Amino acid sequence: MSDQNWISHFSGLAHLPPDVLASLVTASRVVHLPAGTRIFGPGQAPDAFLLLIRGTVRVQQVSDSGREIVLYRVSAGESCALTTACLMGYDDYLAEAISETEVDAVAIPRATFDDLIARSPDFRRFVFTAFSRRVTDLFRIIDEVAFSRVDVRLAQRLLERANTQGHIDLTHQQLASELGTAREVVSRQLNEFQRRGWISTSRGAVDILNSEGLRQLATAP
Amino acid sequence: MSDQNWISHFSGLAHLPPDVLASLVTASRVVHLPAGTRIFGPGQAPDAFLLLIRGTVRVQQVSDSGREIVLYRVSAGESCALTTACLMGYDDYLAEAISETEVDAVAIPRATFDDLIARSPDFRRFVFTAFSRRVTDLFRIIDEVAFSRVDVRLAQRLLERANTQGHIDLTHQQLASELGTAREVVSRQLNEFQRRGWISTSRGAVDILNSEGLRQLATAP
DNA sequence: AAGCCACTGTGACTAGGTCACAGACCTGAC
DNA sequence: GTCAGGTCTGTGACCTAGTCACAGTGGCTT
């Protein structure tokens, strides 16, 4: 298969001993997923540990009332460690993972994963690091949702998700999902930002005109 | 030492092979902490994996503005897996752990922990299960903070933290910290509950008079 | 008894979430 | 082209939650 060299995408795996690498490469297979695939969710458990080679995956939570909040994104070179562990270890939870782009990933079967954890300190470090990064993300989200203002968080997200031209291809509803708030709230805040000359809006998109204004709000005390 | 038999407190460790058990017992030591000890926090990293034999530990997050939110509690028979892993793997975060009672714990040095992870599938399962339970807790908290009403969450907490007599020894401020909200909000909600005849309040304490009323609110859609 | 301090109550105001609905824009069918 | 439907956005009214300021109140110490 053309992706035999996927190991090179993962800096954390670069120095594994040859036998460990061999197990990894022979036991795992590369999977391709189109954009918008639901990789797992309440009720669907993956049976393998996933490493992303290409694309990004969004992990989000959906409330009973239909409101959503984005928890974090997994990008190329990272692993879905957290969610895999959840499913390995314990009961049901509410998060779901959706590919945002076309995705290539390496699926390591559970048995191989377990074997590698046992054999390789480096692989363990790789997994635990991925874990703790996600946990840090979750701590940060709790902090933001519980204690931060929406305008500040929205400004942060706009800066975060803008491309190099300051363009953001998201609807108000999608921005609201990023923050776990309501669409109307985002609309009103964007109007305010626009009034201040920081952005311009169009159907399904936002353009940043004055990133300095946003940045100042985003880093406000 | 009198606590040599601490292994019996951890059902997940009951069936470890003798050699693994031996490593555990010889390398780790039992520590005693008074109530109110700050076990770790921003800036203080423990260097060992902790298992609780007796007492409870509260893990909470403190915002810049001084507001707090309780993330979860670790009780006897459980491990501080999550927080340990955070500290092992990755950068700084904001949570802190405080003993709520006098606490006895087993401290497993990092090297021993690493060795056990490598040698024992059962120990791995124990650790991963503890991990995923905490992650599930965090997911639940995000869901509650982002999407649930305060009155519902307060009713849940009151039921959760009441003793068998329906008595709760917490100030309004402490209840607010449990939920990540403000003291005034709790005071007002408690007044409302009292008006409905569900509780009575006194300085530093709440008594449940009608748990059915609370329960109905707590499980509301 | 006086004084202190932690705890609680309350009003006024701001921010954020909900609901209902109107209008604008986009696409595909005809 | 234009018509119909769906999606996206704007807005007012209203409710819940968080903030601020300050006034009581209970309990403990000296």
Coordinates of C-alpha atoms (C1' of nucleotides) in Angstrom, one line a residue:
Chain A
M1 CA 0.0 0.0 0.0
S2 CA 1.2 3.4 -0.9
D3 CA 1.1 4.8 2.7
Q4 CA 3.6 2.3 4.2
N5 CA 5.6 5.3 5.2
W6 CA 3.0 6.8 7.4
I7 CA 5.1 6.4 10.5
S8 CA 7.0 9.5 9.4
H9 CA 3.9 11.6 10.1
F10 CA 4.2 10.9 13.8
S11 CA 7.2 12.5 15.4
G12 CA 6.4 10.8 18.7
L13 CA 6.9 7.4 17.0
A14 CA 10.1 8.2 15.2
H15 CA 12.5 6.5 17.5
L16 CA 10.6 3.2 18.1
P17 CA 12.8 0.1 17.9
P18 CA 12.6 -1.8 14.7
D19 CA 10.6 -4.7 16.0
V20 CA 7.9 -2.4 17.5
L21 CA 7.8 -0.5 14.2
A22 CA 7.4 -3.8 12.4
S23 CA 4.4 -4.8 14.5
L24 CA 2.8 -1.5 14.0
V25 CA 3.1 -1.5 10.3
T26 CA 2.1 -5.1 9.7
A27 CA -0.9 -5.2 12.0
S28 CA -2.5 -1.9 11.3
R29 CA -4.2 -0.8 8.1
V30 CA -4.7 2.6 6.5
V31 CA -8.3 3.7 6.2
H32 CA -9.7 6.5 4.0
L33 CA -12.9 8.4 5.0
P34 CA -14.8 11.0 3.1
A35 CA -15.6 14.4 4.8
G36 CA -18.6 14.3 7.1
T37 CA -18.1 10.7 8.2
R38 CA -19.3 10.0 11.7
I39 CA -16.3 8.1 13.1
F40 CA -17.9 7.3 16.4
G41 CA -20.7 8.6 18.6
P42 CA -23.1 7.5 21.2
G43 CA -23.8 3.9 20.4
Q44 CA -21.0 3.4 17.9
A45 CA -17.6 2.3 19.3
P46 CA -14.5 2.0 17.2
D47 CA -12.5 -1.1 17.9
A48 CA -9.2 0.4 17.0
F49 CA -6.8 3.1 18.1
L50 CA -6.7 5.8 15.3
L51 CA -3.8 7.9 14.2
L52 CA -4.5 10.6 11.7
I53 CA -2.3 11.0 8.6
R54 CA -4.3 13.5 6.7
G55 CA -7.3 15.8 7.4
T56 CA -9.0 16.8 10.7
V57 CA -11.6 15.3 12.9
R58 CA -13.9 17.3 15.1
V59 CA -15.0 15.9 18.5
Q60 CA -18.1 17.5 19.8
Q61 CA -20.9 17.1 22.3
V62 CA -24.6 17.3 21.6
S63 CA -27.1 18.2 24.3
D64 CA -30.6 16.8 24.6
S65 CA -32.0 20.1 23.5
G66 CA -29.9 20.0 20.3
R67 CA -27.3 22.5 21.2
E68 CA -23.7 21.5 20.4
I69 CA -20.2 22.3 21.6
V70 CA -16.9 21.5 19.9
L71 CA -14.5 19.9 22.4
Y72 CA -11.4 19.7 20.3
R73 CA -10.0 18.8 16.9
V74 CA -7.6 16.0 16.0
S75 CA -5.3 16.9 13.2
A76 CA -2.8 15.0 11.1
G77 CA 0.0 13.6 13.2
E78 CA -2.2 13.2 16.2
S79 CA -4.2 10.4 17.8
C80 CA -7.7 9.9 19.0
A81 CA -6.3 8.6 22.2
L82 CA -8.8 10.1 24.6
T83 CA -11.9 8.9 22.9
T84 CA -10.5 5.5 22.2
A85 CA -9.6 5.1 25.9
C86 CA -13.1 6.1 26.9
L87 CA -14.5 3.4 24.8
M88 CA -12.0 0.9 25.9
G89 CA -12.4 1.5 29.5
Y90 CA -15.8 2.7 30.6
D91 CA -19.4 3.3 29.9
D92 CA -21.3 5.4 27.4
Y93 CA -20.8 9.1 27.0
L94 CA -22.2 11.7 24.7
A95 CA -19.4 12.9 22.5
E96 CA -19.2 12.2 18.8
A97 CA -16.4 12.5 16.2
I98 CA -16.9 13.7 12.7
S99 CA -14.4 14.1 9.9
E100 CA -14.3 17.7 8.7
T101 CA -12.2 16.9 5.6
E102 CA -11.3 13.8 3.7
V103 CA -9.3 11.8 6.2
D104 CA -6.6 9.2 6.0
A105 CA -5.9 7.3 9.3
V106 CA -4.1 4.4 10.6
A107 CA -6.2 1.9 12.6
I108 CA -4.2 0.0 15.2
P109 CA -6.3 -3.0 16.4
R110 CA -6.9 -3.2 20.1
A111 CA -4.7 -6.3 20.5
T112 CA -1.7 -4.6 18.8
F113 CA -2.3 -1.5 20.7
D114 CA -2.2 -3.4 24.0
D115 CA 0.9 -5.3 22.9
L116 CA 2.7 -2.0 21.9
I117 CA 1.8 -0.4 25.2
A118 CA 3.4 -3.3 27.0
R119 CA 6.5 -3.4 24.8
S120 CA 7.4 0.1 24.1
P121 CA 8.1 2.9 26.6
D122 CA 8.2 5.3 23.7
F123 CA 4.8 4.2 22.4
R124 CA 3.4 4.6 26.0
R125 CA 4.8 8.1 26.2
F126 CA 3.2 8.9 22.8
V127 CA -0.2 7.7 24.0
F128 CA 0.0 9.3 27.4
T129 CA 1.1 12.6 25.9
A130 CA -1.8 12.6 23.5
F131 CA -4.1 11.7 26.4
S132 CA -3.0 14.5 28.6
R133 CA -3.1 17.1 25.8
R134 CA -6.8 16.3 25.3
V135 CA -7.5 16.4 29.0
T136 CA -5.9 19.8 29.2
D137 CA -8.2 20.8 26.3
L138 CA -11.2 19.7 28.3
F139 CA -10.1 21.5 31.4
R140 CA -9.7 24.7 29.3
I141 CA -13.1 24.3 27.8
I142 CA -14.7 23.9 31.3
D143 CA -12.9 27.0 32.3
E144 CA -14.1 29.0 29.3
V145 CA -17.7 27.8 29.3
A146 CA -18.1 28.4 33.1
F147 CA -16.1 31.6 33.4
S148 CA -15.5 33.5 30.2
R149 CA -17.6 35.9 28.3
V150 CA -19.1 35.0 24.9
D151 CA -17.7 38.0 23.1
V152 CA -14.2 37.2 24.2
R153 CA -14.5 33.5 23.2
L154 CA -16.1 34.4 19.9
A155 CA -13.2 36.8 19.1
Q156 CA -10.7 34.0 20.0
R157 CA -12.5 31.5 17.7
L158 CA -12.7 33.9 14.8
L159 CA -8.9 34.5 15.0
E160 CA -8.3 30.8 15.4
R161 CA -10.3 29.6 12.5
A162 CA -9.6 32.3 10.0
N163 CA -7.3 31.5 7.1
T164 CA -4.3 33.6 6.2
Q165 CA -6.6 36.1 4.4
G166 CA -8.7 36.5 7.5
H167 CA -11.6 34.6 5.9
I168 CA -13.8 32.2 7.9
D169 CA -16.3 29.9 6.1
L170 CA -18.7 29.2 8.9
T171 CA -22.4 30.1 9.4
H172 CA -23.5 31.8 12.6
Q173 CA -25.0 28.4 13.7
Q174 CA -21.6 26.7 13.2
L175 CA -19.9 29.4 15.2
A176 CA -22.4 29.0 18.0
S177 CA -21.7 25.2 18.0
E178 CA -18.0 26.0 18.4
L179 CA -18.7 27.9 21.5
G180 CA -21.7 25.9 22.9
T181 CA -24.0 29.0 22.7
A182 CA -27.1 30.0 20.7
R183 CA -27.1 31.2 17.1
E184 CA -28.9 34.5 18.0
V185 CA -26.1 35.3 20.5
V186 CA -23.5 34.9 17.8
S187 CA -25.5 37.0 15.4
R188 CA -25.8 39.8 17.8
Q189 CA -22.1 39.7 18.8
L190 CA -21.0 39.6 15.1
N191 CA -23.2 42.7 14.5
E192 CA -21.4 44.4 17.3
F193 CA -18.0 43.5 15.9
Q194 CA -19.1 44.7 12.5
R195 CA -20.3 48.0 14.0
R196 CA -16.9 48.4 15.5
G197 CA -15.4 47.8 12.0
W198 CA -13.5 44.6 13.0
I199 CA -15.2 42.3 10.6
S200 CA -17.6 42.1 7.6
T201 CA -20.1 39.4 7.3
S202 CA -21.8 37.7 4.4
R203 CA -24.0 34.6 4.0
G204 CA -22.1 31.7 5.5
A205 CA -18.8 33.6 6.0
V206 CA -17.0 36.2 8.1
D207 CA -14.0 38.4 7.0
I208 CA -11.7 39.9 9.5
L209 CA -11.0 43.6 8.7
N210 CA -9.2 44.6 11.9
S211 CA -7.6 41.6 13.6
E212 CA -6.0 43.9 16.2
G213 CA -9.3 44.9 17.6
L214 CA -10.4 41.3 17.9
R215 CA -7.1 40.3 19.4
Q216 CA -7.3 42.9 22.0
L217 CA -10.8 41.7 23.1
A218 CA -9.6 38.0 22.9
T219 CA -6.8 38.6 25.3
A220 CA -8.8 40.9 27.6
P221 CA -8.5 40.3 31.3
Chain B
M1 CA 3.8 -0.9 58.3
S2 CA 0.2 -1.5 59.4
D3 CA -1.2 -0.8 55.9
Q4 CA 0.6 -3.6 54.1
N5 CA -2.8 -5.0 53.1
W6 CA -3.9 -1.9 51.2
I7 CA -4.2 -3.9 48.0
S8 CA -7.5 -5.3 49.2
H9 CA -9.0 -1.8 48.9
F10 CA -8.7 -1.9 45.1
S11 CA -10.9 -4.4 43.4
G12 CA -9.3 -3.7 40.1
L13 CA -6.0 -4.9 41.5
A14 CA -7.2 -8.0 43.2
H15 CA -6.1 -10.5 40.5
L16 CA -2.6 -9.2 39.7
P17 CA 0.0 -11.9 39.5
P18 CA 2.2 -12.4 42.6
D19 CA 5.3 -10.8 41.1
V20 CA 3.4 -7.7 40.1
L21 CA 1.9 -7.4 43.5
A22 CA 5.3 -7.8 45.1
S23 CA 6.7 -4.8 43.1
L24 CA 3.7 -2.7 44.0
V25 CA 4.0 -3.4 47.7
T26 CA 7.7 -3.0 48.0
A27 CA 8.2 0.1 45.9
S28 CA 5.2 2.1 47.0
R29 CA 4.7 3.7 50.4
V30 CA 1.6 4.7 52.3
V31 CA 1.2 8.4 53.0
H32 CA -1.1 10.2 55.4
L33 CA -2.4 13.7 54.8
P34 CA -4.6 15.9 57.0
A35 CA -7.8 17.4 55.7
G36 CA -7.3 20.5 53.6
T37 CA -4.0 19.5 52.2
R38 CA -3.3 20.8 48.7
I39 CA -2.1 17.7 47.0
F40 CA -1.2 19.4 43.8
G41 CA -2.1 22.5 41.9
P42 CA -0.8 24.9 39.3
G43 CA 2.8 24.8 39.9
Q44 CA 3.0 21.7 42.2
A45 CA 3.4 18.4 40.4
P46 CA 3.3 15.1 42.3
D47 CA 5.9 12.7 41.2
A48 CA 3.9 9.6 42.0
F49 CA 0.7 7.8 41.0
L50 CA -1.7 8.0 43.9
L51 CA -4.2 5.4 45.1
L52 CA -6.7 6.4 47.8
I53 CA -7.2 4.1 50.7
R54 CA -9.2 6.3 53.0
G55 CA -10.8 9.7 52.7
T56 CA -11.8 11.8 49.7
V57 CA -10.0 14.3 47.5
R58 CA -11.7 17.1 45.6
V59 CA -10.4 18.2 42.2
Q60 CA -11.5 21.6 41.2
Q61 CA -10.7 24.5 38.9
V62 CA -10.2 28.1 39.9
S63 CA -10.8 30.9 37.4
D64 CA -8.8 34.1 37.2
S65 CA -11.7 36.0 38.7
G66 CA -11.7 33.7 41.7
R67 CA -14.8 31.6 40.9
E68 CA -14.4 27.9 41.4
I69 CA -15.9 24.7 40.0
V70 CA -15.6 21.2 41.4
L71 CA -14.6 18.8 38.6
Y72 CA -14.8 15.5 40.5
R73 CA -14.0 13.7 43.7
V74 CA -11.7 10.8 44.2
S75 CA -12.8 8.4 46.9
A76 CA -11.3 5.4 48.7
G77 CA -10.5 2.6 46.3
E78 CA -9.9 5.0 43.3
S79 CA -6.9 6.5 41.7
C80 CA -5.9 10.0 40.7
A81 CA -5.0 8.6 37.3
L82 CA -6.2 11.6 35.3
T83 CA -4.3 14.3 37.0
T84 CA -1.2 12.2 37.3
A85 CA -1.2 11.6 33.6
C86 CA -1.7 15.2 32.9
L87 CA 1.4 16.0 34.9
M88 CA 3.3 13.1 33.4
G89 CA 2.6 14.0 29.9
Y90 CA 2.0 17.6 29.1
D91 CA 2.1 21.2 30.1
D92 CA 0.5 23.2 32.8
Y93 CA -3.2 23.4 33.6
L94 CA -5.3 25.0 36.2
A95 CA -6.9 22.3 38.3
E96 CA -6.0 21.6 41.9
A97 CA -6.6 18.7 44.3
I98 CA -7.4 19.2 47.9
S99 CA -8.1 16.5 50.6
E100 CA -11.5 17.0 52.0
T101 CA -11.0 14.6 54.9
E102 CA -8.0 13.0 56.5
V103 CA -6.5 10.9 53.7
D104 CA -4.4 7.7 53.5
A105 CA -3.0 7.0 50.1
V106 CA -0.5 4.8 48.3
A107 CA 2.1 6.6 46.3
I108 CA 3.5 4.5 43.4
P109 CA 6.7 6.1 42.1
R110 CA 6.8 6.9 38.5
A111 CA 9.3 4.2 37.6
T112 CA 7.3 1.5 39.3
F113 CA 4.2 2.8 37.6
D114 CA 5.8 2.6 34.3
D115 CA 7.1 -0.9 35.0
L116 CA 3.7 -2.1 36.1
I117 CA 2.0 -0.7 33.0
A118 CA 4.5 -2.6 30.9
R119 CA 4.2 -5.9 32.8
S120 CA 0.6 -6.2 33.7
P121 CA -2.5 -6.1 31.5
D122 CA -4.6 -6.0 34.6
F123 CA -2.8 -3.0 35.9
R124 CA -3.2 -1.3 32.5
R125 CA -6.9 -2.0 32.6
F126 CA -7.1 -0.6 36.1
V127 CA -5.4 2.6 35.0
F128 CA -7.3 3.0 31.8
T129 CA -10.6 2.4 33.5
A130 CA -9.8 5.1 36.0
F131 CA -8.8 7.4 33.2
S132 CA -11.9 7.0 31.2
R133 CA -14.2 7.3 34.2
R134 CA -12.7 10.8 34.9
V135 CA -12.9 11.7 31.3
T136 CA -16.6 10.8 31.3
D137 CA -17.0 13.0 34.3
L138 CA -15.4 15.9 32.5
F139 CA -17.7 15.4 29.5
R140 CA -20.6 15.4 31.8
I141 CA -19.5 18.6 33.5
I142 CA -19.1 20.4 30.1
D143 CA -22.6 19.3 29.2
E144 CA -24.0 20.5 32.5
V145 CA -22.3 23.8 32.6
A146 CA -23.0 24.6 28.9
F147 CA -26.5 23.3 28.7
S148 CA -28.2 22.8 32.0
R149 CA -30.1 25.2 34.2
V150 CA -28.8 26.1 37.6
D151 CA -31.8 25.2 39.6
V152 CA -31.7 21.7 38.2
R153 CA -28.0 21.3 38.9
L154 CA -28.4 22.7 42.4
A155 CA -31.2 20.2 43.2
Q156 CA -29.0 17.4 41.9
R157 CA -26.1 18.5 44.1
L158 CA -28.2 18.8 47.2
L159 CA -29.5 15.3 46.8
E160 CA -26.0 14.0 46.0
R161 CA -24.3 15.6 49.0
A162 CA -26.9 15.1 51.6
N163 CA -26.3 12.5 54.3
T164 CA -28.9 9.9 55.2
Q165 CA -30.7 12.4 57.3
G166 CA -31.0 14.8 54.4
H167 CA -28.5 17.2 56.0
I168 CA -25.9 19.1 54.0
D169 CA -23.1 21.0 55.8
L170 CA -22.1 23.5 53.1
T171 CA -22.3 27.2 52.9
H172 CA -24.0 28.9 49.9
Q173 CA -20.5 29.8 48.7
Q174 CA -19.4 26.2 48.8
L175 CA -22.5 25.1 46.9
A176 CA -21.8 27.8 44.3
S177 CA -18.2 26.4 44.0
E178 CA -19.6 22.9 43.4
L179 CA -21.6 24.2 40.4
G180 CA -19.2 26.9 39.1
T181 CA -21.8 29.7 39.7
A182 CA -22.0 32.7 42.0
R183 CA -23.0 32.7 45.7
E184 CA -26.0 35.1 45.1
V185 CA -27.4 32.8 42.5
V186 CA -27.3 29.9 45.0
S187 CA -28.9 32.0 47.8
R188 CA -31.8 33.0 45.5
Q189 CA -32.4 29.4 44.3
L190 CA -32.3 28.1 47.9
N191 CA -34.8 30.7 48.9
E192 CA -37.1 29.5 46.1
F193 CA -36.6 25.9 47.2
Q194 CA -37.5 26.9 50.7
R195 CA -40.5 28.8 49.6
R196 CA -41.7 25.6 48.0
G197 CA -41.2 23.7 51.2
W198 CA -38.4 21.4 49.8
I199 CA -35.7 22.5 52.2
S200 CA -34.9 24.5 55.3
T201 CA -31.7 26.5 55.6
S202 CA -29.5 27.6 58.5
R203 CA -26.1 29.2 58.7
G204 CA -23.7 26.9 56.9
A205 CA -26.2 24.1 56.3
V206 CA -29.2 23.0 54.4
D207 CA -31.8 20.3 55.4
I208 CA -33.9 18.5 52.9
L209 CA -37.6 18.4 53.9
N210 CA -39.1 17.0 50.7
S211 CA -36.6 15.1 48.6
E212 CA -39.3 14.1 46.1
G213 CA -39.7 17.7 45.0
L214 CA -36.0 18.1 44.5
R215 CA -35.7 14.8 42.7
Q216 CA -38.5 15.8 40.3
L217 CA -36.7 19.0 39.4
A218 CA -33.3 17.3 39.3
T219 CA -34.5 14.8 36.7
A220 CA -36.6 17.3 34.7
P221 CA -36.2 17.3 31.0
Chain C
dA1 C1' -20.6 43.8 75.9
dA2 C1' -18.1 45.0 71.9
dG3 C1' -16.0 44.0 67.9
dC4 C1' -15.0 41.1 64.3
dC5 C1' -15.7 38.1 60.6
dA6 C1' -17.9 34.9 58.0
dC7 C1' -22.3 34.2 56.2
dT8 C1' -26.7 35.5 54.1
dG9 C1' -30.3 38.7 51.8
dT10 C1' -31.6 42.0 48.3
dG11 C1' -32.1 45.5 44.7
dA12 C1' -30.4 47.2 40.4
dC13 C1' -28.2 46.3 36.4
dT14 C1' -25.8 43.6 32.6
dA15 C1' -25.0 39.5 29.9
dG16 C1' -26.7 35.6 27.8
dG17 C1' -30.3 32.2 26.3
dT18 C1' -35.1 31.3 24.4
dC19 C1' -39.0 32.0 21.5
dA20 C1' -41.4 33.6 17.7
dC21 C1' -41.3 35.3 13.5
dA22 C1' -39.9 38.1 9.4
dG23 C1' -37.0 38.8 5.7
dA24 C1' -33.0 37.7 2.6
dC25 C1' -30.4 34.6 -0.1
dC26 C1' -29.7 30.4 -2.7
dT27 C1' -30.8 26.4 -5.5
dG28 C1' -33.3 23.5 -8.3
dA29 C1' -37.5 22.6 -11.0
dC30 C1' -40.4 24.1 -14.3
Chain D
dG1 C1' -37.0 33.7 -15.9
dT2 C1' -39.6 32.7 -12.0
dC3 C1' -41.5 30.1 -8.5
dA4 C1' -41.1 27.2 -4.3
dG5 C1' -38.5 25.5 -0.8
dG6 C1' -34.8 25.4 2.3
dT7 C1' -31.2 27.6 4.7
dC8 C1' -29.4 31.6 6.8
dT9 C1' -29.7 36.0 9.2
dG10 C1' -32.0 39.9 11.9
dT11 C1' -34.8 41.4 15.7
dG12 C1' -38.0 42.3 19.6
dA13 C1' -39.7 40.5 23.8
dC14 C1' -38.9 38.0 27.6
dC15 C1' -36.6 35.0 31.0
dT16 C1' -32.5 33.2 33.5
dA17 C1' -28.0 33.9 35.2
dG18 C1' -24.0 36.6 36.8
dT19 C1' -22.2 41.1 38.8
dC20 C1' -21.9 44.8 42.0
dA21 C1' -22.9 47.2 46.0
dC22 C1' -24.2 47.1 50.4
dA23 C1' -27.1 45.9 54.4
dG24 C1' -28.2 42.8 57.8
dT25 C1' -27.2 38.6 61.0
dG26 C1' -25.2 34.9 63.7
dG27 C1' -21.5 33.3 66.2
dC28 C1' -17.1 33.6 68.3
dT29 C1' -13.3 36.0 70.8
dT30 C1' -11.5 39.0 74.0

